[in-house]
mmCIF file of C-alpha atoms in Angstrom:
data_model
loop_
_atom_site.group_PDB
_atom_site.id
_atom_site.type_symbol
_atom_site.label_atom_id
_atom_site.label_comp_id
_atom_site.label_asym_id
_atom_site.label_seq_id
_atom_site.Cartn_x
_atom_site.Cartn_y
_atom_site.Cartn_z
ATOM 1 C CA MET A 251 -21.763 16.995 14.134
ATOM 2 C CA SER A 252 -19.888 14.075 15.821
ATOM 3 C CA SER A 253 -16.167 14.224 16.761
ATOM 4 C CA SER A 254 -15.285 11.871 13.946
ATOM 5 C CA ASP A 255 -16.677 14.471 11.488
ATOM 6 C CA CYS A 256 -14.537 17.291 12.894
ATOM 7 C CA PHE A 257 -11.241 17.920 11.452
ATOM 8 C CA ASP A 258 -8.417 20.467 11.303
ATOM 9 C CA ILE A 259 -7.516 21.305 7.718
ATOM 10 C CA ASP A 260 -3.922 22.283 8.726
ATOM 11 C CA GLN A 261 -3.343 18.958 10.508
ATOM 12 C CA CYS A 262 -4.824 17.120 7.348
ATOM 13 C CA GLN A 263 -2.522 19.011 5.117
ATOM 14 C CA ALA A 264 0.551 18.312 7.298
ATOM 15 C CA ALA A 265 -0.372 14.562 7.237
ATOM 16 C CA ILE A 266 -0.871 14.468 3.533
ATOM 17 C CA GLU A 267 2.400 16.200 2.936
ATOM 18 C CA GLY A 268 4.181 13.570 5.347
ATOM 19 C CA ARG A 269 5.157 16.242 7.948
ATOM 20 C CA GLN A 270 3.202 15.265 10.892
ATOM 21 C CA VAL A 271 0.656 12.835 12.283
ATOM 22 C CA PRO A 272 -2.560 14.853 13.504
ATOM 23 C CA GLU A 273 -2.949 15.360 17.131
ATOM 24 C CA THR A 274 -5.961 13.082 17.157
ATOM 25 C CA LEU A 275 -6.986 10.421 14.911
ATOM 26 C CA GLU A 276 -10.689 10.199 15.913
ATOM 27 C CA SER A 277 -11.639 12.147 12.643
ATOM 28 C CA THR A 278 -12.116 9.956 9.494
ATOM 29 C CA TRP A 279 -10.438 12.967 7.644
ATOM 30 C CA HIS A 280 -7.372 12.850 9.845
ATOM 31 C CA ARG A 281 -6.938 9.125 9.457
ATOM 32 C CA ARG A 282 -7.328 9.261 5.662
ATOM 33 C CA ALA A 283 -4.891 12.192 5.402
ATOM 34 C CA THR A 284 -2.360 10.175 7.420
ATOM 35 C CA ILE A 285 -2.695 7.146 5.281
ATOM 36 C CA ARG A 286 -2.214 9.239 2.219
ATOM 37 C CA GLY A 287 0.907 10.792 3.665
ATOM 38 C CA ILE A 288 2.225 7.325 4.611
ATOM 39 C CA ARG A 289 1.688 5.974 1.070
ATOM 40 C CA SER A 290 3.343 9.045 -0.464
ATOM 41 C CA SER A 291 6.409 9.459 1.556
ATOM 42 C CA LEU A 292 8.979 6.863 2.638
ATOM 43 C CA GLU A 293 10.378 9.271 5.230
ATOM 44 C CA PHE A 294 6.993 9.764 6.777
ATOM 45 C CA ALA A 295 6.287 6.037 6.540
ATOM 46 C CA THR A 296 9.322 5.147 8.545
ATOM 47 C CA SER A 297 9.220 7.965 11.022
ATOM 48 C CA PRO A 298 8.821 7.105 14.802
ATOM 49 C CA SER A 299 5.322 8.626 14.935
ATOM 50 C CA VAL A 300 4.088 6.346 12.137
ATOM 51 C CA THR A 301 5.936 3.315 13.530
ATOM 52 C CA ALA A 302 4.189 4.077 16.786
ATOM 53 C CA LEU A 303 0.796 4.161 14.977
ATOM 54 C CA CYS A 304 1.423 0.778 13.479
ATOM 55 C CA SER A 305 2.321 -0.809 16.716
ATOM 56 C CA GLY A 306 -0.828 0.758 18.591
ATOM 57 C CA ASN A 307 -4.393 -0.136 18.502
ATOM 58 C CA GLU A 308 -4.854 -3.206 16.308
ATOM 59 C CA ASP A 309 -8.160 -2.030 14.773
ATOM 60 C CA GLN A 310 -7.037 1.343 13.847
ATOM 61 C CA GLY A 311 -3.268 0.528 13.521
ATOM 62 C CA ALA A 312 -3.874 -2.139 10.750
ATOM 63 C CA ALA A 313 -4.916 0.391 8.217
ATOM 64 C CA PHE A 314 -1.680 2.467 8.970
ATOM 65 C CA CYS A 315 0.368 -0.775 8.881
ATOM 66 C CA ARG A 316 -1.160 -1.658 5.463
ATOM 67 C CA ALA A 317 -0.221 1.783 4.145
ATOM 68 C CA ARG A 318 3.267 1.692 5.642
ATOM 69 C CA ASN A 319 3.952 -1.843 4.250
ATOM 70 C CA ALA A 320 2.677 -0.740 0.776
ATOM 71 C CA MET A 321 5.149 2.287 0.882
ATOM 72 C CA LEU A 322 7.990 -0.029 2.080
ATOM 73 C CA ILE A 323 7.272 -2.491 -0.801
ATOM 74 C CA MET A 324 7.125 0.293 -3.441
ATOM 75 C CA SER A 325 10.501 1.409 -2.014
ATOM 76 C CA ASN A 326 11.820 -1.986 -2.672
ATOM 77 C CA MET A 327 12.055 -3.062 0.947
ATOM 78 C CA ILE A 328 10.148 -6.214 2.160
ATOM 79 C CA PRO A 329 8.300 -5.807 5.478
ATOM 80 C CA ASN A 330 7.003 -8.476 7.763
ATOM 81 C CA LEU A 331 3.617 -9.414 6.282
ATOM 82 C CA GLU A 332 2.885 -12.566 8.447
ATOM 83 C CA ASN A 333 -0.197 -10.794 9.988
ATOM 84 C CA PRO A 334 -2.862 -10.877 7.100
ATOM 85 C CA SER A 335 -4.408 -7.649 8.442
ATOM 86 C CA HIS A 336 -1.215 -5.945 7.742
ATOM 87 C CA GLN A 337 -1.031 -7.040 3.958
ATOM 88 C CA PRO A 338 -1.674 -4.212 1.703
ATOM 89 C CA TYR A 339 -4.152 -4.544 -1.242
ATOM 90 C CA CYS A 340 -2.366 -2.135 -3.613
ATOM 91 C CA ILE A 341 1.313 -2.392 -3.854
ATOM 92 C CA TRP A 342 1.883 -0.306 -7.001
ATOM 93 C CA TYR A 343 0.438 3.031 -6.375
ATOM 94 C CA PRO A 344 1.838 5.721 -6.372
ATOM 95 C CA GLY A 345 4.980 3.981 -7.456
ATOM 96 C CA PHE A 346 6.171 0.629 -8.668
ATOM 97 C CA ALA A 347 8.739 -1.703 -6.961
ATOM 98 C CA ARG A 348 11.374 -3.545 -8.907
ATOM 99 C CA GLU A 349 10.255 -6.766 -10.455
ATOM 100 C CA ASP A 350 12.631 -8.725 -8.177
ATOM 101 C CA THR A 351 10.984 -7.197 -5.035
ATOM 102 C CA TYR A 352 7.431 -8.315 -6.296
ATOM 103 C CA ARG A 353 8.967 -11.717 -7.052
ATOM 104 C CA GLU A 354 10.348 -11.970 -3.382
ATOM 105 C CA ILE A 355 6.960 -10.849 -1.970
ATOM 106 C CA ALA A 356 5.159 -13.659 -3.878
ATOM 107 C CA ARG A 357 7.825 -16.124 -2.812
ATOM 108 C CA ARG A 358 7.738 -15.224 0.970
ATOM 109 C CA TYR A 359 3.961 -14.565 1.121
ATOM 110 C CA PRO A 360 2.013 -16.764 -1.254
ATOM 111 C CA SER A 361 -1.270 -15.160 -0.032
ATOM 112 C CA MET A 362 -0.081 -11.969 -1.754
ATOM 113 C CA ARG A 363 0.366 -13.554 -5.222
ATOM 114 C CA TYR A 364 -2.669 -11.699 -6.616
ATOM 115 C CA GLN A 365 -1.596 -8.412 -5.290
ATOM 116 C CA VAL A 366 1.619 -8.986 -7.057
ATOM 117 C CA GLY A 367 -0.135 -10.041 -10.217
ATOM 118 C CA ARG A 368 -2.037 -6.758 -10.203
ATOM 119 C CA SER A 369 1.255 -4.811 -9.673
ATOM 120 C CA CYS A 370 2.726 -6.886 -12.555
ATOM 121 C CA ALA A 371 -0.228 -5.925 -14.887
ATOM 122 C CA ALA A 372 0.072 -2.237 -13.937
ATOM 123 C CA ALA A 373 3.936 -2.108 -14.319
ATOM 124 C CA GLY A 374 4.192 -4.313 -17.410
ATOM 125 C CA TYR A 375 6.218 -7.078 -15.670
ATOM 126 C CA THR A 376 5.047 -9.814 -18.099
ATOM 127 C CA THR A 377 7.632 -12.330 -17.146
ATOM 128 C CA LEU A 378 6.879 -12.444 -13.476
ATOM 129 C CA TYR A 379 3.147 -12.223 -14.112
ATOM 130 C CA LYS A 380 3.526 -15.492 -16.216
ATOM 131 C CA GLU A 381 5.728 -17.074 -13.492
ATOM 132 C CA LEU A 382 2.876 -16.552 -10.972
ATOM 133 C CA ASP A 383 0.621 -18.773 -12.962
ATOM 134 C CA LEU A 384 -2.472 -17.106 -11.606
ATOM 135 C CA LEU A 385 -6.019 -17.959 -12.485
ATOM 136 C CA PRO A 386 -7.770 -15.339 -14.616
ATOM 137 C CA ASP A 387 -8.885 -12.418 -12.426
ATOM 138 C CA VAL A 388 -10.871 -9.365 -13.647
ATOM 139 C CA SER A 389 -9.233 -7.011 -11.331
ATOM 140 C CA ILE A 390 -5.818 -7.891 -12.816
ATOM 141 C CA ALA A 391 -7.129 -7.351 -16.260
ATOM 142 C CA GLU A 392 -8.447 -3.907 -15.168
ATOM 143 C CA GLU A 393 -4.985 -2.890 -14.054
ATOM 144 C CA SER A 394 -3.248 -3.607 -17.270
ATOM 145 C CA PRO A 395 -2.984 -0.548 -19.670
ATOM 146 C CA ARG A 396 -4.288 -1.361 -23.168
ATOM 147 C CA GLU A 397 -0.955 -0.168 -24.701
ATOM 148 C CA ARG A 398 0.998 -2.914 -22.901
ATOM 149 C CA THR A 399 1.354 -6.556 -23.614
ATOM 150 C CA ARG A 400 -1.851 -8.427 -22.987
ATOM 151 C CA PHE A 401 -1.624 -11.029 -20.200
#
């Protein structure tokens, strides 16, 4: 078994709950648990330990930055997203931002218009979705619940 397959269940649980970054992030499971904790807890996402992760190794740090930036957006804060490798794909799970937050993301970062469109579909923000004037995209259609207004 390689070191990347070894993990400590207690450290994973602490990371998922947003209490602590694992001692080592060599394990895939430790990294995944940390990302889950970041996406679930604003306090953890903005903690000094997670902030340090985001400013560390570019290869590994980018995944943590994407998770942190997603949490910030869902908490109605707009992070610096100039670096494309720090732009999150999903900015609506586990919670939605306000419509005006998504509107500002689309205005400041045009490359994120489709991420905003998917968020609008999931949240039912029809007005903003129409403002984005996006080309049809199957991933956006998949996010839209059938009960809500069709885009």
